Coordinates of C-alpha atoms in Angstrom, one line a residue:
Chain H
X1 CA -0.2 -0.3 -0.6
X2 CA 1.3 3.3 -0.8
X3 CA 1.0 5.8 1.9
X4 CA 0.9 9.4 1.9
X5 CA 0.8 11.5 4.9
X6 CA 1.0 15.0 5.1
X7 CA 2.2 16.8 7.7
X8 CA 5.6 15.6 8.6
X9 CA 6.1 16.6 12.5
X10 CA 5.8 14.6 15.4
X11 CA 2.3 12.6 15.0
X12 CA 2.8 12.0 11.5
X13 CA 6.5 10.3 12.1
X14 CA 4.9 8.6 15.0
X15 CA 2.6 6.7 12.2
X16 CA 5.0 6.8 9.4
X17 CA 7.7 4.4 11.1
X18 CA 5.8 1.2 11.6
X19 CA 3.8 1.9 8.7
X20 CA 7.1 2.1 6.8
X21 CA 8.2 -0.6 9.0
X22 CA 5.4 -2.8 8.0
X23 CA 6.5 -3.2 4.4
X24 CA 3.5 -0.3 3.5
X25 CA 5.6 2.7 1.0
X26 CA 5.0 6.1 3.1
X27 CA 5.4 9.2 1.2
X28 CA 6.0 12.4 3.3
X29 CA 4.5 16.4 1.9
X30 CA 5.6 19.0 4.6
X31 CA 7.1 22.3 3.0
X32 CA 9.2 22.4 6.0
X33 CA 11.1 19.3 6.8
X34 CA 12.6 18.6 10.4
X35 CA 15.7 16.7 10.5
X36 CA 14.2 13.5 12.2
X37 CA 11.1 13.9 8.7
X38 CA 14.8 14.2 6.0
X39 CA 16.2 11.2 8.4
X40 CA 13.4 9.4 8.0
X41 CA 12.8 10.3 4.3
X42 CA 16.2 9.2 3.7
X43 CA 15.7 6.0 5.3
X44 CA 13.2 5.0 3.3
X45 CA 14.6 6.0 -0.3
X46 CA 11.7 8.4 -0.6
X47 CA 11.7 12.2 -1.5
X48 CA 9.8 15.0 0.7
X49 CA 6.9 16.2 -1.3
X50 CA 7.0 19.9 -1.0
X51 CA 3.1 20.0 -2.5
X52 CA 0.2 18.4 -2.0
X53 CA -0.5 17.9 -5.7
X54 CA 3.0 16.4 -5.7
X55 CA 1.6 13.3 -3.0
X56 CA -1.8 12.1 -3.6
X57 CA -1.9 10.7 -7.6
X58 CA -0.4 8.1 -7.2
X59 CA -1.5 7.6 -2.8
X60 CA -3.6 4.5 -2.1
X61 CA -4.1 6.5 1.6
X62 CA -3.7 9.8 2.1
X63 CA -3.6 10.9 6.1
X64 CA -4.1 14.3 7.2
X65 CA -1.3 15.4 9.9
X66 CA -1.3 19.3 9.6
X67 CA -2.9 22.1 12.1
X68 CA -6.6 21.5 12.8
X69 CA -6.7 25.0 11.4
X70 CA -5.4 24.1 7.9
X71 CA -7.7 21.1 7.7
X72 CA -10.1 21.7 5.1
X73 CA -8.0 23.5 3.0
X74 CA -5.5 20.2 3.3
X75 CA -8.4 18.3 2.6
X76 CA -10.1 19.5 -0.4
X77 CA -6.4 20.3 -2.4
X78 CA -5.7 16.4 -2.1
X79 CA -9.6 14.9 -2.4
X80 CA -8.9 16.5 -5.8
X81 CA -5.8 15.1 -6.6
X82 CA -7.2 11.6 -5.1
X83 CA -8.2 8.1 -7.5
X84 CA -12.0 7.3 -6.3
X85 CA -11.9 4.0 -4.2
X86 CA -8.8 5.9 -1.9
X87 CA -8.9 6.6 1.2
X88 CA -8.6 9.9 3.3
X89 CA -7.2 9.8 6.8
X90 CA -8.1 12.7 8.4
X91 CA -5.8 12.5 12.2
X92 CA -6.6 17.0 12.7
X93 CA -9.2 17.0 15.9
X94 CA -10.1 19.4 13.6
X95 CA -13.2 21.3 13.9
X96 CA -16.5 18.8 13.6
X97 CA -18.2 21.6 10.5
X98 CA -14.9 21.3 8.9
X99 CA -14.6 17.3 8.7
X100 CA -18.0 17.0 8.1
X101 CA -17.4 19.1 4.5
X102 CA -14.1 17.5 4.0
X103 CA -16.1 14.3 3.9
X104 CA -19.0 15.3 2.0
X105 CA -16.3 15.9 -1.0
X106 CA -15.1 13.4 -0.5
X107 CA -18.1 11.0 -1.0
X108 CA -18.7 13.1 -4.2
X109 CA -15.6 12.2 -5.4
X110 CA -15.8 8.4 -4.6
X111 CA -13.4 8.5 -1.7
X112 CA -13.3 6.7 1.4
X113 CA -13.1 9.1 4.9
X114 CA -12.5 8.8 7.9
X115 CA -12.3 10.7 10.6
X116 CA -8.9 10.4 13.6
X117 CA -9.1 12.3 16.5
X118 CA -6.3 11.9 19.5
X119 CA -6.9 11.0 22.6
X120 CA -3.6 11.3 24.5
X121 CA -0.4 11.7 24.3
X122 CA 1.3 11.0 20.9
X123 CA 4.6 12.6 23.1
X124 CA 4.2 9.5 25.4
X125 CA 2.6 7.0 24.2
X126 CA 3.2 7.0 20.2
X127 CA 1.2 5.0 18.3
X128 CA -0.1 3.1 21.5
X129 CA -2.1 6.4 21.8
X130 CA -6.3 5.7 22.0
X131 CA -7.5 6.4 19.2
X132 CA -11.1 7.5 17.8
X133 CA -12.8 7.0 14.0
X134 CA -15.1 7.4 12.3
X135 CA -17.0 7.5 8.6
X136 CA -17.3 5.7 5.5
X137 CA -13.5 4.7 5.8
X138 CA -13.7 3.1 8.7
X139 CA -13.8 -0.1 8.5
X140 CA -10.4 0.5 5.8
X141 CA -8.3 2.7 8.2
X142 CA -9.2 0.2 11.0
X143 CA -7.4 -2.5 8.5
X144 CA -4.6 0.1 8.3
X145 CA -4.0 0.6 11.9
X146 CA -4.5 -2.6 13.5
X147 CA -1.2 -3.5 11.2
X148 CA 0.8 -1.3 13.4
X149 CA -1.4 -2.0 16.5
X150 CA -2.9 1.7 17.0
X151 CA -6.0 0.9 19.2
X152 CA -8.7 3.0 16.7
X153 CA -11.6 2.5 18.7
X154 CA -15.3 3.1 15.8
X155 CA -17.7 5.5 16.9
X156 CA -20.0 3.5 17.1
X157 CA -23.6 4.5 14.4
X158 CA -20.5 7.5 13.6
X159 CA -19.9 10.2 10.8
X160 CA -17.1 11.8 10.2
X161 CA -16.8 14.4 12.5
X162 CA -18.2 12.3 15.9
X163 CA -15.0 11.4 16.8
X164 CA -13.5 15.3 16.4
X165 CA -16.7 16.3 18.4
X166 CA -15.9 13.7 20.8
X167 CA -13.0 14.3 21.4
X168 CA -13.2 18.1 22.0
X169 CA -16.1 17.5 24.2
X170 CA -14.2 14.4 26.4
X171 CA -11.5 17.7 26.8
X172 CA -14.1 19.8 28.3
X173 CA -14.8 17.5 30.9
X174 CA -11.4 15.3 31.3
X175 CA -9.7 19.4 31.3
X176 CA -12.3 20.7 33.4
X177 CA -12.0 17.1 35.9
X178 CA -8.0 18.4 36.3
X179 CA -8.0 21.9 37.4
X180 CA -11.0 21.4 39.4
X181 CA -9.2 18.7 41.2
X182 CA -6.0 20.9 41.2
X183 CA -8.2 23.5 43.4
X184 CA -10.2 21.2 45.4
X185 CA -6.9 18.8 46.2
X186 CA -4.9 21.5 46.5
X187 CA -6.8 23.5 49.4
X188 CA -7.4 19.5 51.0
X189 CA -4.1 18.9 51.1
X190 CA -2.9 21.7 52.9
X191 CA -5.9 21.2 55.9
X192 CA -4.2 17.5 55.5
X193 CA -7.5 16.4 54.6
X194 CA -6.9 15.0 51.0
X195 CA -7.2 11.3 52.3
X196 CA -10.2 11.9 54.1
X197 CA -11.1 14.4 51.2
X198 CA -11.0 10.7 48.7
X199 CA -13.2 8.7 51.6
X200 CA -15.9 11.9 51.6
X201 CA -16.2 11.7 47.3
X202 CA -15.9 7.5 47.6
X203 CA -20.5 7.7 46.8
X204 CA -19.3 8.9 43.3
X205 CA -17.3 5.5 42.7
X206 CA -19.5 3.5 43.1
X207 CA -22.2 4.8 40.8
X208 CA -21.9 4.6 37.2
X209 CA -20.2 7.9 35.9
X210 CA -22.9 7.7 33.7
X211 CA -26.0 7.4 36.2
X212 CA -24.3 9.8 38.5
X213 CA -23.4 12.8 35.9
X214 CA -27.5 12.0 34.8
X215 CA -27.7 12.5 38.4
X216 CA -26.2 16.1 38.9
X217 CA -28.1 17.0 35.4
X218 CA -31.4 15.8 36.6
X219 CA -30.9 17.6 40.2
X220 CA -29.1 20.8 38.7
X221 CA -32.4 22.1 37.2
X222 CA -34.0 22.1 41.1
X223 CA -31.7 22.8 43.2
X224 CA -29.5 25.1 41.1
X225 CA -30.6 28.0 44.5
X226 CA -29.3 25.7 47.2
X227 CA -26.3 25.0 45.4
X228 CA -25.1 28.1 45.0
X229 CA -25.3 29.1 48.1
X230 CA -22.4 26.4 48.9
X231 CA -20.5 27.8 46.8
X232 CA -20.6 30.9 47.7
X233 CA -19.3 29.8 51.1
X234 CA -16.7 27.1 49.4
X235 CA -15.3 30.0 47.3
X236 CA -15.1 32.0 50.8
X237 CA -13.2 29.5 53.0
X238 CA -10.7 28.4 49.8
X239 CA -9.9 32.3 49.4
X240 CA -9.6 33.0 53.3
X241 CA -7.5 29.5 53.3
X242 CA -5.5 31.9 50.8
X243 CA -5.6 29.8 48.2
X244 CA -5.6 30.3 44.0
X245 CA -9.2 30.1 42.7
X246 CA -9.4 29.7 39.5
X247 CA -12.4 26.9 38.5
X248 CA -15.0 28.9 41.0
X249 CA -15.8 31.7 40.1
X250 CA -17.1 29.8 37.2
X251 CA -18.9 27.4 39.4
X252 CA -20.3 30.3 40.3
X253 CA -21.2 31.5 37.6
X254 CA -23.2 28.6 36.2
X255 CA -25.0 27.8 38.7
X256 CA -25.8 31.9 39.3
X257 CA -27.9 31.6 35.8
X258 CA -29.5 28.4 36.5
X259 CA -31.3 30.1 39.9
X260 CA -31.9 33.4 38.3
X261 CA -33.7 31.1 34.9
X262 CA -35.7 28.9 37.7
X263 CA -36.8 32.0 39.6
X264 CA -38.2 33.5 36.2
X265 CA -39.3 30.4 34.6
X266 CA -39.2 27.1 37.1
X267 CA -38.4 23.8 35.3
X268 CA -42.7 22.2 35.4
X269 CA -41.2 18.4 37.4
X270 CA -41.2 17.8 41.0
X271 CA -38.8 15.1 39.2
X272 CA -38.0 15.9 35.3
X273 CA -36.0 13.1 33.5
X274 CA -32.9 13.8 32.0
X275 CA -34.8 14.8 28.1
X276 CA -36.6 17.4 30.6
X277 CA -34.2 18.5 32.2
X278 CA -32.0 19.0 28.8
X279 CA -35.4 20.0 27.1
X280 CA -35.6 22.3 30.2
X281 CA -31.6 23.6 29.8
X282 CA -32.0 24.0 25.4
X283 CA -34.8 26.1 26.8
X284 CA -33.8 28.5 29.3
X285 CA -30.4 28.9 27.6
X286 CA -32.0 29.8 23.4
X287 CA -30.5 27.2 22.7
X288 CA -31.8 25.3 19.3
X289 CA -31.0 21.8 18.6
Chain J
X1 CA -31.1 12.9 78.0
X2 CA -32.0 17.6 78.2
X3 CA -31.3 18.2 75.5
X4 CA -30.9 22.5 74.6
X5 CA -31.6 23.0 70.4
X6 CA -30.4 26.6 69.3
X7 CA -31.7 27.6 66.4
X8 CA -35.0 26.2 65.5
X9 CA -35.3 26.6 61.9
X10 CA -35.2 23.5 59.3
X11 CA -32.1 22.2 60.9
X12 CA -33.3 22.4 64.5
X13 CA -36.6 20.8 64.1
X14 CA -36.2 18.2 61.7
X15 CA -33.7 16.4 64.6
X16 CA -35.7 18.3 67.4
X17 CA -39.3 15.7 66.2
X18 CA -37.4 12.6 66.7
X19 CA -35.3 13.2 69.5
X20 CA -38.9 14.1 71.5
X21 CA -40.5 10.8 69.5
X22 CA -37.5 9.1 71.3
X23 CA -38.6 10.3 74.5
X24 CA -35.8 12.8 75.3
X25 CA -36.7 16.4 77.2
X26 CA -35.9 19.3 74.5
X27 CA -35.9 22.3 75.1
X28 CA -35.8 24.8 71.4
X29 CA -34.0 28.6 72.0
X30 CA -34.7 30.5 69.0
X31 CA -35.2 34.9 69.3
X32 CA -37.9 34.9 66.3
X33 CA -39.6 31.1 66.3
X34 CA -41.5 30.6 63.8
X35 CA -44.8 28.1 63.4
X36 CA -43.7 25.4 63.3
X37 CA -41.3 25.9 66.5
X38 CA -44.1 27.2 68.5
X39 CA -46.1 24.4 67.9
X40 CA -43.4 22.0 68.8
X41 CA -43.1 23.8 71.9
X42 CA -46.5 23.9 73.1
X43 CA -46.8 20.0 71.8
X44 CA -43.5 18.8 74.2
X45 CA -44.2 21.4 76.8
X46 CA -41.9 23.5 76.9
X47 CA -41.2 26.8 77.1
X48 CA -38.9 28.3 73.8
X49 CA -36.1 30.3 75.7
X50 CA -34.9 33.8 74.4
X51 CA -31.6 33.4 74.8
X52 CA -29.0 30.4 75.5
X53 CA -28.4 32.0 79.1
X54 CA -31.4 30.5 79.7
X55 CA -31.3 26.4 77.4
X56 CA -27.9 26.5 78.3
X57 CA -27.1 26.1 81.8
X58 CA -29.1 22.7 82.7
X59 CA -28.5 20.8 79.6
X60 CA -26.8 17.4 78.9
X61 CA -26.5 18.6 75.0
X62 CA -27.0 21.6 73.5
X63 CA -27.2 21.0 69.4
X64 CA -25.8 24.6 68.0
X65 CA -28.6 24.7 64.4
X66 CA -27.2 28.6 64.2
X67 CA -25.9 30.4 60.4
X68 CA -22.7 29.3 60.4
X69 CA -21.7 33.5 60.2
X70 CA -22.7 33.9 64.6
X71 CA -21.1 30.2 65.3
X72 CA -18.4 30.7 67.4
X73 CA -20.3 33.8 68.9
X74 CA -23.4 31.0 69.9
X75 CA -20.4 28.5 70.6
X76 CA -18.8 30.4 73.4
X77 CA -22.1 31.8 74.9
X78 CA -23.2 27.8 75.4
X79 CA -20.3 26.7 76.4
X80 CA -19.9 29.6 79.6
X81 CA -22.7 27.9 80.7
X82 CA -22.5 24.7 80.0
X83 CA -21.3 22.0 83.1
X84 CA -18.4 19.0 82.6
X85 CA -18.9 16.9 80.8
X86 CA -21.9 17.6 79.0
X87 CA -21.5 17.1 75.2
X88 CA -22.0 20.5 73.0
X89 CA -22.4 19.6 68.5
X90 CA -21.9 22.1 66.4
X91 CA -24.6 21.3 63.2
X92 CA -23.5 25.2 61.5
X93 CA -20.8 23.7 58.9
X94 CA -19.0 27.0 59.9
X95 CA -15.8 27.7 58.7
X96 CA -13.4 25.2 60.5
X97 CA -10.8 27.7 62.3
X98 CA -14.4 29.1 63.8
X99 CA -15.1 25.4 65.2
X100 CA -11.4 24.8 66.5
X101 CA -11.7 27.4 67.8
X102 CA -14.6 26.9 69.5
X103 CA -13.8 22.8 69.9
X104 CA -10.4 24.4 72.0
X105 CA -12.2 26.3 74.9
X106 CA -15.1 23.4 75.2
X107 CA -11.6 21.2 76.5
X108 CA -10.9 24.1 78.5
X109 CA -13.7 23.9 80.4
X110 CA -14.5 19.7 80.6
X111 CA -17.0 19.5 77.6
X112 CA -17.5 17.3 74.9
X113 CA -17.3 18.7 71.2
X114 CA -18.2 17.3 68.2
X115 CA -18.3 19.1 64.6
X116 CA -20.9 16.9 62.8
X117 CA -21.7 18.8 58.6
X118 CA -25.1 17.9 56.9
X119 CA -23.7 16.7 53.3
X120 CA -27.4 16.6 51.7
X121 CA -30.6 18.8 51.5
X122 CA -32.7 18.9 54.9
X123 CA -35.7 20.0 53.3
X124 CA -35.4 16.8 50.9
X125 CA -34.0 14.2 53.2
X126 CA -34.7 15.2 56.7
X127 CA -33.1 12.9 59.4
X128 CA -31.9 10.4 56.9
X129 CA -29.5 12.9 55.7
X130 CA -26.4 11.6 55.8
X131 CA -23.9 13.5 58.2
X132 CA -20.1 13.2 58.7
X133 CA -18.6 14.0 62.8
X134 CA -15.3 14.6 64.3
X135 CA -14.4 15.7 68.1
X136 CA -13.7 14.5 71.0
X137 CA -17.9 14.2 71.4
X138 CA -17.5 12.0 68.4
X139 CA -17.8 8.4 70.7
X140 CA -22.0 10.6 72.4
X141 CA -23.4 12.0 68.7
X142 CA -23.2 8.4 67.4
X143 CA -25.1 7.5 70.5
X144 CA -26.7 10.6 69.9
X145 CA -28.0 10.3 66.8
X146 CA -28.3 6.5 66.2
X147 CA -31.1 6.9 68.2
X148 CA -32.8 8.4 65.9
X149 CA -31.5 6.5 63.2
X150 CA -29.4 9.8 61.3
X151 CA -26.7 8.7 59.8
X152 CA -23.7 9.9 61.3
X153 CA -20.3 9.0 59.6
X154 CA -17.1 9.1 62.1
X155 CA -14.4 11.3 60.2
X156 CA -11.9 8.6 61.4
X157 CA -9.1 10.3 63.7
X158 CA -10.7 13.1 63.0
X159 CA -10.8 16.3 65.4
X160 CA -13.2 19.1 65.2
X161 CA -13.0 21.1 61.9
X162 CA -12.7 18.3 60.0
X163 CA -16.3 17.4 59.1
X164 CA -16.8 20.8 58.5
X165 CA -13.2 21.0 56.3
X166 CA -14.7 18.5 54.2
X167 CA -18.6 19.5 54.0
X168 CA -17.0 22.5 52.6
X169 CA -14.2 20.7 49.9
X170 CA -16.8 17.8 49.5
X171 CA -18.9 20.9 47.6
X172 CA -16.1 22.3 45.7
X173 CA -15.6 18.9 43.7
X174 CA -19.1 17.8 43.6
X175 CA -20.6 21.4 42.8
X176 CA -18.0 21.9 40.2
X177 CA -18.5 18.7 38.8
X178 CA -22.0 19.5 38.2
X179 CA -21.7 22.9 36.9
X180 CA -18.4 20.7 34.0
X181 CA -21.6 18.7 33.7
X182 CA -23.8 20.5 33.0
X183 CA -22.2 22.6 30.6
X184 CA -20.2 19.3 28.8
X185 CA -23.4 18.1 28.4
X186 CA -25.7 20.3 26.8
X187 CA -22.6 20.7 23.7
X188 CA -22.6 17.1 23.6
X189 CA -27.0 16.8 23.6
X190 CA -27.6 20.0 21.1
X191 CA -24.6 17.4 18.7
X192 CA -26.5 14.5 19.3
X193 CA -23.8 12.6 20.9
X194 CA -24.3 12.2 24.8
X195 CA -24.5 8.5 24.5
X196 CA -21.5 8.1 23.0
X197 CA -19.9 11.0 24.4
X198 CA -20.5 8.9 27.9
X199 CA -18.2 5.7 25.8
X200 CA -15.6 8.3 25.2
X201 CA -15.5 8.5 28.7
X202 CA -16.0 4.9 30.4
X203 CA -11.6 4.7 30.8
X204 CA -12.8 7.1 33.6
X205 CA -15.1 4.7 34.9
X206 CA -12.8 1.6 35.1
X207 CA -9.7 3.6 36.9
X208 CA -10.7 3.7 40.8
X209 CA -11.5 7.4 40.9
X210 CA -9.2 8.4 44.0
X211 CA -6.5 7.1 41.3
X212 CA -7.4 8.6 38.4
X213 CA -7.6 12.1 40.6
X214 CA -3.9 11.4 41.3
X215 CA -3.0 10.8 37.5
X216 CA -4.7 14.1 36.5
X217 CA -3.0 15.7 39.5
X218 CA 0.4 14.3 38.3
X219 CA 0.5 14.6 34.8
X220 CA -0.8 18.7 34.8
X221 CA 2.6 19.6 36.9
X222 CA 4.1 18.8 33.7
X223 CA 1.7 18.9 30.5
X224 CA -0.5 21.8 31.3
X225 CA 1.4 23.9 28.2
X226 CA 0.3 21.3 25.6
X227 CA -3.3 20.7 27.7
X228 CA -3.7 24.0 27.9
X229 CA -4.0 24.2 23.4
X230 CA -6.7 21.8 24.3
X231 CA -9.0 24.2 26.3
X232 CA -8.3 26.7 24.6
X233 CA -9.4 25.0 21.2
X234 CA -12.4 23.4 23.0
X235 CA -13.8 26.5 24.3
X236 CA -13.0 28.4 21.2
X237 CA -15.7 25.4 19.6
X238 CA -18.5 25.6 22.4
X239 CA -18.7 29.8 21.6
X240 CA -18.6 28.5 17.8
X241 CA -22.0 26.8 18.5
X242 CA -23.4 29.4 20.6
X243 CA -23.0 27.1 23.7
X244 CA -22.8 29.5 27.2
X245 CA -19.5 28.7 28.6
X246 CA -19.5 29.4 32.4
X247 CA -16.6 27.3 33.8
X248 CA -14.5 26.2 30.9
X249 CA -12.9 30.1 31.4
X250 CA -11.6 29.5 34.8
X251 CA -10.7 25.9 33.6
X252 CA -8.4 27.7 30.7
X253 CA -7.4 30.4 33.3
X254 CA -5.6 27.6 35.9
X255 CA -4.1 25.7 32.9
X256 CA -2.4 28.9 31.8
X257 CA -1.4 29.5 35.2
X258 CA 0.3 26.5 35.5
X259 CA 2.0 26.6 32.2
X260 CA 3.4 30.0 32.9
X261 CA 4.9 28.4 36.3
X262 CA 6.2 25.9 33.7
X263 CA 7.7 28.1 32.2
X264 CA 9.5 29.4 34.8
X265 CA 10.1 26.8 36.6
X266 CA 9.6 22.9 35.6
X267 CA 8.8 20.3 38.2
X268 CA 12.4 18.7 39.3
X269 CA 11.1 15.2 38.1
X270 CA 10.0 13.2 34.2
X271 CA 7.4 11.7 36.5
X272 CA 6.6 12.8 40.0
X273 CA 4.8 11.1 42.4
X274 CA 2.0 13.2 44.0
X275 CA 3.4 13.8 47.4
X276 CA 6.7 16.2 44.8
X277 CA 3.8 17.6 42.4
X278 CA 1.8 18.6 45.4
X279 CA 5.2 20.1 46.6
X280 CA 5.5 22.0 43.9
X281 CA 2.4 22.9 43.4
X282 CA 2.0 24.4 46.9
X283 CA 5.7 26.6 46.0
X284 CA 4.9 28.0 42.6
X285 CA 1.3 28.7 43.9
X286 CA 3.3 30.4 47.7
X287 CA 0.6 28.7 49.4
X288 CA 2.4 27.7 52.8
X289 CA 1.0 24.7 54.1

């Protein structure tokens, strides 16, 4: 298989090396190749192409490893030069809307397209980093990545763009949790109660995360006003203890927003279901589906 | 047992009623008794005392259910009038420092003291609400609360103030998680990927919460600069999708702060332990232990 890789940076080379080792013909494309990229190209006896137009025409697979901001431009250039029934792998984790546009373009040309989102740190786990993929080319991509033992997981019934959307939303959650953990456990550590706080949080572990988060959403639309008071007290005490506070003001703002919305148009249920809670949240926040 | 309750509001009456039903003599103290408090007092054949000085002298146990802001003033008044070997139960969840001061005062007078933090909504779960307690009077408090099936859990090897501190820190974490969940899952729901996002977060469920949070702290001090870029991208995309954003700016501020600190004085380890990570966080944030 002839694999063209656009963007010979850390991500591109991370997959170029094992694909070449597995017997594929790997060709790089980069305007300013790094020393590592040049070394790889010399070793594999291939020139580094300076333009997508020089790379794309004779590749069975084109893998885009450029920055998300140029993902659509690069995709359109490559797709214009690729043959029918080839495969385009987009590893840019760009804006899902851009990815969907590129996937439509690929479909019109009869080219397979897969959106592959990187769910970890390539710098740390290299080709073993978890990947999430979606799109018409997912089956071919699974073969390609499983050939080098790279853990690509398909989004069930997902279309191109869904992998990128999920990566970004996962990032909102995990980075938010990380910041919250730092803020909360620095204060616990200062008071010498980190271990005891883990005990006091152990009920979260007992439920499934899905059920726990669902319960938070369902009760938030009822109890935000009372909980706002607890957030205010918590913030007051972190500040009184001279702890740096970054996350809690935003948490307070969100509870305040919901509390104000409840005051004006409370939800019409004493025990809302998850769909009812979302329906109310979308209505009061003027968010269209 | 003669139990005096200072503050005959919702919390006070929630415990007054079952203690009276269990055969204790319950006396209330409130400057402005509610209708409910007056009804309780009439039924139990006791006057409502207007001052702590009138209540405290002949009680075996005094339970403070006032607002946290006056917890220390009320405790000092009551302790001054209580006999040795009696018990003071502080249910105010006040600033832990104030509680520790009151506990010292009780110790000097030979009075048992217990700090009882309310870990839920009395309005919803009444006397079944989870309680956390710490202090010299914990054993007597356990007897008192278990007599009415109120779930009081002791803080292992905890001193007065630890229960309040843990309640506040637990509140920082759970309220933060609630706000984050609302922000993240509203965006997921809008894109129709809530269920898939739960799948993409399922690795958090597989680890223990303690281990997962520990890993976040240990890696935050190394990878905050790279993760900051992901947070910025996530925020950009939530805003582009017209989602209301409240929590993420604070999350970004915390990652920015750590990234700046890493640029100036990076941690001296390629794989810091949890104590090393905390040590570095305390140093760069000028927080004393």
